[in-house]
Every structure is written in structure tokens, then in C-alpha cells.
Amino acid sequence: MTDIDKPTLPVADNFSMWRMSVAPMMDWTDKHCRYLHRLLSRHALLYTEMVTTGALLHGDVARHLRFEPEEHPVALQLGGSEPADLAHGARLGEQWGYDEINLNCGCPSERVQRGAFGACLMNEASLVADCVKAMVDAVSVPVTVKHRIGIDKSESYEFMRDFVGTVADAGCQVFIVHARNAWLKGLSPKENREIPPLRYDVVARLKKEFPHLTIAVNGGIKTDAAVQEQLETVDGVMVGREAYHNPWWLASWDTLYYGDDSRRHNRENVEEQMVRYMEREASEHGSHWYSVARHMLGLRNGLAGARRWRQVWSDHRLKQLPPAEVMKLARTKPVQTSEALSI
Ligand SMILES: Cc1cc2nc3c(=O)[nH]c(=O)nc-3n(C[C@H](O)[C@H](O)[C@H](O)COP(=O)(O)O)c2cc1C
């Protein structure tokens, strides 16, 4: 990030809860990852991985829903298409303390399509409206929807507008729009995050047409300049991969986007707090430090020695060491840069 990228936004304290958020990402934004992100930004809204209604009906609810009080504000993303099951999941989410319940209408994976939810729900606006209504009736926290701008190759703006209009009438006031179509056939989920073209203008048009709704944009946003450009037309920006791979970016968000520079941190200090969290998680829940550390491997990106630091924190051979020892090793300079770790 260069100084040129840095936006100069007016300081205010009544920002939308959706101004900056980190996207739901399966296998990535688990509670350990969110703990790191929260250390970096006090205000950004954090999303869980998608949790299916089936997992909440038949699985280990605590395993799926447990989170730390420090994580607030945090939103639970649900995957499903049965209004009663979604209402049940939303109720559980509210009971566990989530600040928002989000419905996934954007995931294109085949497994999700077989379950008839995710992005294919955009073809069934009235079913989504029923789902949203059941969820809104069940909880008092906001119920929101994350969706795409279209399905397959259709470029019809009206398709998305009618979807949003129908779902808004059922009680959803907040839409997070991944500014790409979902191609339901022929692309992997990964390709579906890269190949369908980004069309931010469509999202800006949606906000113009529904000024009373909160509209956040998602997809391909990686710099402060890009965030600032989007905030000129919509209410919020959701960042996915860039936040995960370069988490230190989040350390500037409070100042840049919320006018709050009260938190002073550096990467070493964040690493130390993560080590304390690893110790606590191990003693209270039996989690291994390795499952926490995997989310912070990008923390030192861009700094000298980042590669070695990352290698130490991801070295399987160190699994038996306590995390404080691993941190010490990660911070010691190798005798020769080419020398492998000798444990
Ligand atoms: C590993 C991975 C897992 C994802 N899992 C979910 C998910 O569970 N629910 C969801 O709505 N989107 C999911 N997404 C999509 C992201 O939320 C986001 O929409 C997408 O990555 C585009 O944003 P970005 O370009 O800022 O990464 C996932 C993305 C990635 C990379």
C-alpha cells in the first residue's frame, strides 16, 4: 500500500455496520482467523464461513457456532433454502450472540447446487423471500443476503433488480453484492471468483434505484483506492481474498474508514497476542496452535524475512513445541539464509 492509495475520508462516528467487512470464506474465516482480524480492526464486520442448516439441525452446534466475545461485530452466514430450517438456524445464531444473520445466495459450487441453495437461489426470488421472511420473523438482529449480479451469461440488470426488490419486500434491508455473475455450469467455485467479469456499475445502479437499502459491494477489491472509489457510490465494501492473504491491510482500516486511530499496534504485538490466544485455545478447547497459525501466515508480507517467518510458523516439525517457542524461532535470524531449520 502506498501513501497515494490512502483515502482521506471525513471523520464521523455513524458509519454503517457494513462499511468495511471481511467476506465469508469456507475453511478460511473460522473463529481463529476472525480473532486475528479483530485484533487488526476494531470496527470491520467479520463473517463466519457458511454454515448449512443441515449442519445446525444434525451436527455439533457448538462446534459450528462458538466464537469469542472479542469478535463482535460478527455475522453468521447460513446456507439453506427451507424457510423453517433457516428460521431455526437464525434463531440459534441470535441465541449464540451473532450480530447479523446472512443468507448465502452467491455460492456456485455443485455440492451447494445439489442442495438447491447458494447462487441458484437467485432463480427463485419468491422462495428467497419466504426464507428471509421466516428468518426476519424469528430474530431481531438484521437478516441480510449475499448474492451475485446474475446467473450464467445473462447480463440482465432487471433480473437482479427484481430479485432484490422481491427479497427487500420480505424484510431484508441489506444486500452484499458480489459484482460477478455465477456461472452454474462448467466453472469451479475458484474459477467463478475469477472468470465472470466484474461489473461494479451494476451495483452502483442498484444503490441508486434502492437508496433506502444498504448495499455493499464485493469482488476483486484489493486497494484503498479501490475501496474509496466504491464508497462513493455504495454503503460498504466487503473484502475477501486480499484480507486473508494480506491481513495487515486491516490494521489501517479503523483510521481510514472509521476515523478511529485509537488502536496502536505493530505486527510483533499482534503476533504476541495471537500466541496468547493459541495458549488459551489449547488449554480451554484443545485446539492446536497450528490450526490458528495457518491464518496469520501473511501477516509479515512485504517485510524483509517474511518468507522465513512464514516457513517457521508452518513447519510441521515444530508441532510439538509450545507456540511461544515457535514465535522465538520465527524471530531469530537464520545463520545463513539458505540454511534449513535444524530442530
Ligand atoms: C476459500 C474461499 C471460500 C469462500 N467461501 C464462501 C462462503 O462460504 N460463502 C460465501 O458467500 N462466499 C464464499 N466465498 C466467496 C467470498 O465471500 C467472496 O465473495 C469472493 O472471494 C470475492 O471477493 P474477493 O475478490 O474480495 O475475494 C469464498 C471465497 C474463497 C476464496
XYZ file of C-alpha atoms and ligand atoms in Angstrom:
374
model
C 0.000 0.000 0.000
C 1.442 3.388 -0.920
C 0.597 6.790 0.515
C -1.032 7.624 -2.786
C -3.582 4.853 -2.249
C -4.639 6.230 1.109
C -8.036 7.879 1.022
C -8.848 10.946 3.045
C -12.325 10.394 4.371
C -14.184 12.706 6.726
C -14.216 11.576 10.341
C -17.658 10.581 11.564
C -18.974 8.125 14.080
C -22.202 6.992 12.493
C -20.834 4.678 9.854
C -22.923 1.836 8.570
C -22.139 -1.512 10.177
C -21.464 -2.782 6.641
C -18.930 -0.068 5.712
C -15.994 -2.484 5.730
C -16.309 -6.230 6.120
C -14.314 -9.398 5.632
C -16.130 -11.905 3.440
C -17.376 -15.333 4.497
C -14.820 -17.856 3.236
C -15.138 -21.606 3.809
C -12.180 -23.119 5.589
C -10.629 -19.676 5.989
C -12.764 -17.333 8.119
C -13.135 -19.628 11.092
C -13.042 -18.233 14.617
C -9.249 -18.275 14.771
C -8.990 -16.224 11.617
C -11.625 -13.802 12.851
C -9.756 -13.382 16.118
C -6.722 -12.211 14.156
C -8.800 -9.888 12.007
C -10.414 -8.385 15.067
C -7.034 -7.637 16.602
C -6.245 -5.701 13.450
C -9.516 -3.800 13.089
C -11.909 -2.907 15.867
C -14.731 -1.933 13.509
C -14.719 -4.162 10.425
C -17.647 -6.543 10.288
C -16.487 -10.171 10.214
C -18.378 -13.041 8.608
C -18.279 -16.708 9.514
C -17.767 -19.426 6.963
C -21.079 -20.606 5.539
C -22.849 -22.968 7.948
C -25.585 -25.096 6.377
C -28.968 -25.511 8.002
C -28.343 -29.274 7.896
C -25.202 -28.885 9.989
C -27.169 -26.977 12.589
C -30.035 -29.489 12.597
C -27.915 -32.633 12.727
C -24.365 -31.596 13.613
C -22.405 -30.261 16.558
C -23.959 -26.820 17.017
C -21.296 -25.563 19.429
C -18.532 -26.524 17.038
C -20.173 -24.517 14.262
C -21.308 -21.502 16.271
C -18.855 -20.970 19.119
C -16.990 -17.669 18.892
C -15.110 -15.277 21.168
C -16.841 -12.242 22.671
C -13.967 -10.131 21.268
C -15.068 -10.974 17.718
C -18.061 -8.599 17.639
C -19.422 -7.357 15.316
C -19.685 -10.774 13.707
C -22.236 -12.139 11.242
C -23.290 -15.752 10.813
C -23.713 -16.852 7.208
C -26.268 -19.594 6.643
C -26.660 -21.856 3.631
C -30.067 -23.392 3.018
C -33.385 -22.999 1.240
C -36.020 -24.291 3.658
C -37.695 -21.371 5.422
C -38.331 -23.312 8.654
C -34.768 -24.653 8.787
C -33.327 -21.217 8.109
C -35.534 -19.719 10.817
C -34.184 -22.369 13.184
C -30.593 -21.581 12.173
C -31.200 -17.844 12.518
C -32.690 -18.314 15.979
C -29.696 -20.371 17.061
C -27.379 -17.721 15.632
C -29.107 -14.991 17.586
C -29.012 -17.088 20.763
C -25.282 -17.589 20.326
C -24.861 -13.829 20.060
C -24.306 -13.121 16.368
C -24.953 -9.538 15.288
C -26.408 -10.431 11.897
C -27.692 -13.474 10.039
C -26.751 -13.623 6.372
C -28.211 -15.888 3.712
C -25.856 -17.206 1.042
C -27.330 -16.678 -2.437
C -23.977 -16.483 -4.184
C -22.123 -19.769 -3.841
C -21.940 -21.617 -7.184
C -20.423 -24.930 -6.024
C -22.022 -28.100 -7.394
C -22.445 -29.519 -3.925
C -24.373 -26.438 -2.895
C -26.439 -26.565 -6.103
C -27.369 -30.176 -5.358
C -28.666 -28.921 -2.023
C -30.598 -26.312 -4.093
C -29.188 -23.304 -2.327
C -26.404 -20.759 -2.839
C -26.344 -18.888 -6.150
C -29.065 -20.983 -7.806
C -31.486 -19.365 -5.352
C -31.264 -16.200 -7.430
C -33.543 -18.022 -9.882
C -36.118 -18.383 -7.112
C -36.716 -14.934 -5.727
C -40.059 -15.789 -4.150
C -38.537 -18.755 -2.283
C -35.733 -16.493 -1.031
C -38.399 -14.005 0.053
C -40.121 -16.781 2.041
C -36.789 -17.749 3.605
C -35.989 -14.159 4.523
C -39.449 -13.577 5.952
C -39.173 -16.693 8.121
C -35.752 -15.549 9.368
C -36.850 -11.957 9.973
C -39.851 -13.218 11.951
C -37.577 -15.457 14.036
C -34.911 -12.952 15.123
C -34.434 -9.303 15.964
C -30.894 -8.921 14.550
C -30.596 -7.868 10.881
C -31.165 -10.542 8.243
C -29.081 -9.872 5.133
C -28.465 -11.517 1.765
C -25.210 -12.007 -0.140
C -25.734 -12.611 -3.829
C -24.286 -12.251 -7.327
C -25.301 -9.813 -10.065
C -26.686 -12.574 -12.259
C -26.690 -16.217 -13.210
C -24.837 -17.805 -16.124
C -24.224 -15.466 -19.066
C -27.296 -13.256 -18.607
C -26.440 -9.563 -18.320
C -29.955 -8.519 -17.414
C -29.851 -5.817 -14.765
C -33.602 -6.247 -14.340
C -33.106 -9.850 -13.189
C -31.020 -8.735 -10.213
C -33.186 -5.686 -9.555
C -36.325 -7.839 -9.364
C -34.567 -10.344 -7.094
C -33.510 -7.567 -4.718
C -36.922 -5.880 -4.866
C -38.764 -9.102 -4.043
C -36.415 -10.013 -1.195
C -36.460 -6.470 0.190
C -40.266 -6.577 0.321
C -39.923 -9.641 2.571
C -37.900 -7.644 5.125
C -34.246 -7.708 4.021
C -32.684 -4.242 4.152
C -29.057 -5.122 3.472
C -27.616 -6.720 0.346
C -23.992 -7.649 -0.200
C -23.419 -7.965 -3.902
C -20.544 -9.939 -5.399
C -20.219 -7.969 -8.639
C -19.898 -11.016 -10.902
C -22.347 -13.472 -12.366
C -22.237 -17.034 -11.086
C -21.865 -19.474 -13.963
C -23.612 -22.545 -12.676
C -22.126 -24.945 -15.209
C -18.565 -25.538 -16.303
C -16.634 -23.474 -13.764
C -15.198 -24.474 -10.413
C -16.013 -22.218 -7.445
C -12.477 -20.828 -7.705
C -12.918 -20.026 -11.404
C -16.286 -18.499 -10.542
C -14.423 -15.964 -8.426
C -12.110 -15.049 -11.280
C -13.569 -15.600 -14.739
C -17.026 -13.984 -14.853
C -16.288 -10.279 -15.411
C -16.622 -7.773 -12.568
C -19.323 -5.167 -13.229
C -19.330 -2.644 -10.401
C -21.518 -0.213 -12.338
C -24.429 -2.627 -11.943
C -24.080 -2.492 -8.160
C -23.902 1.304 -8.183
C -27.079 1.351 -10.270
C -28.787 -0.906 -7.731
C -27.954 1.523 -4.923
C -29.323 4.410 -6.989
C -32.542 2.559 -7.578
C -32.912 1.455 -3.925
C -31.403 4.349 -1.945
C -33.179 3.251 1.254
C -31.441 -0.171 1.207
C -27.898 -0.748 2.442
C -25.828 -2.032 -0.455
C -22.282 -3.321 -0.010
C -20.130 -4.379 -2.932
C -17.772 -7.345 -3.067
C -15.343 -8.840 -5.555
C -11.792 -8.062 -6.603
C -11.262 -5.112 -4.249
C -7.641 -5.012 -3.142
C -6.505 -1.436 -2.514
C -7.556 1.613 -0.557
C -8.015 3.469 -3.816
C -10.498 0.823 -4.963
C -12.316 0.894 -1.620
C -12.621 4.659 -1.715
C -13.937 4.605 -5.254
C -16.655 2.130 -4.244
C -17.606 4.065 -1.100
C -18.503 6.982 -3.340
C -21.424 5.002 -4.774
C -22.375 2.286 -2.273
C -22.609 1.937 1.509
C -19.949 -0.649 2.114
C -17.156 -2.810 0.787
C -16.630 -6.475 1.548
C -13.108 -7.786 1.028
C -12.330 -11.484 0.763
C -9.051 -12.903 -0.502
C -6.928 -9.788 -0.092
C -7.895 -9.513 3.580
C -6.970 -13.141 4.103
C -3.676 -13.110 2.273
C -2.562 -9.672 3.478
C -4.214 -9.272 6.866
C -2.014 -6.329 7.862
C -4.107 -4.229 5.456
C -6.886 -4.382 8.059
C -4.667 -2.560 10.568
C -5.232 0.676 8.649
C -8.984 0.347 8.220
C -10.079 1.855 11.547
C -8.207 5.068 10.832
C -9.002 5.252 7.152
C -12.640 4.221 7.141
C -13.914 4.903 10.664
C -11.826 7.901 11.728
C -10.616 5.934 14.765
C -6.885 5.837 15.345
C -7.082 4.782 18.980
C -5.562 1.377 18.382
C -1.801 1.373 18.120
C -0.353 -1.922 17.095
C 2.555 -3.384 15.286
C 2.972 -6.817 13.784
C 5.080 -8.142 16.658
C 2.457 -7.110 19.150
C -0.273 -8.790 17.103
C 1.807 -11.962 16.851
C 2.260 -11.956 20.665
C -1.471 -11.566 21.203
C -2.079 -14.437 18.805
C 0.315 -16.605 20.794
C -1.638 -15.835 23.989
C -4.823 -16.750 22.125
C -3.238 -20.027 20.920
C -2.314 -20.886 24.508
C -5.815 -20.115 25.723
C -7.457 -22.099 22.918
C -5.197 -25.062 23.631
C -5.930 -25.144 27.341
C -9.668 -24.418 27.105
C -10.616 -26.220 23.907
C -7.727 -28.465 22.969
C -7.102 -26.609 19.690
C -3.615 -26.983 18.306
C -1.665 -23.756 17.665
C -1.133 -24.945 14.128
C -4.838 -24.526 13.295
C -4.611 -20.898 14.461
C -1.237 -20.001 12.972
C -2.227 -21.028 9.446
C -4.384 -17.901 9.200
C -1.641 -15.445 10.087
C 0.991 -16.566 7.606
C 0.517 -13.414 5.532
C 0.941 -11.067 8.495
C 4.501 -10.065 7.628
C 4.021 -9.961 3.854
C 6.144 -7.273 2.309
C 8.703 -7.183 5.133
C 12.243 -8.487 4.980
C 12.380 -12.020 6.392
C 8.665 -12.651 5.822
C 9.323 -15.883 3.974
C 11.355 -17.447 6.736
C 8.907 -16.262 9.398
C 6.091 -17.902 7.448
C 8.098 -21.097 6.993
C 8.692 -21.405 10.735
C 5.037 -20.859 11.612
C 4.004 -23.505 9.079
C 6.706 -26.067 9.851
C 5.098 -29.406 10.727
C 8.219 -30.491 12.582
C 7.606 -27.823 15.214
C 4.137 -29.040 16.071
C 5.211 -30.348 19.475
C 6.701 -27.032 20.595
C 4.643 -24.525 22.550
C 3.654 -21.547 20.377
C 5.769 -19.091 22.395
C 8.823 -21.147 21.416
C 7.769 -21.192 17.795
C 7.467 -17.407 17.899
C 11.005 -17.136 19.272
C 12.304 -19.329 16.478
C 10.378 -17.378 13.866
C 12.004 -14.185 15.137
C 15.580 -15.407 15.223
C 17.628 -14.636 12.184
C 18.989 -17.715 10.420
C 22.799 -18.067 10.446
C 22.689 -18.390 6.682
C 19.647 -17.532 4.669
C 19.873 -20.833 2.800
C 20.112 -22.885 5.991
C 17.085 -25.046 6.710
C 15.702 -25.176 10.219
C 17.565 -27.711 12.276
C 15.396 -28.964 15.105
C -11.658 -20.007 0.057
C -12.931 -19.256 -0.201
C -14.104 -19.685 0.383
C -15.307 -18.992 0.183
N -16.433 -19.391 0.860
C -17.562 -18.630 0.781
C -18.693 -18.892 1.610
O -18.689 -19.785 2.460
N -19.796 -18.104 1.461
C -19.830 -17.067 0.558
O -20.847 -16.374 0.462
N -18.777 -16.800 -0.228
C -17.643 -17.526 -0.109
N -16.537 -17.188 -0.844
C -16.600 -16.014 -1.734
C -16.156 -14.748 -0.984
O -17.043 -14.475 0.081
C -16.138 -13.540 -1.942
O -17.441 -13.344 -2.416
C -15.197 -13.755 -3.125
O -13.951 -14.280 -2.711
C -14.983 -12.454 -3.894
O -14.375 -11.480 -3.070
P -12.794 -11.154 -3.156
O -12.475 -10.894 -4.602
O -12.598 -9.933 -2.302
O -12.067 -12.352 -2.651
C -15.337 -17.862 -0.653
C -14.132 -17.434 -1.246
C -12.945 -18.109 -1.014
C -11.664 -17.603 -1.632
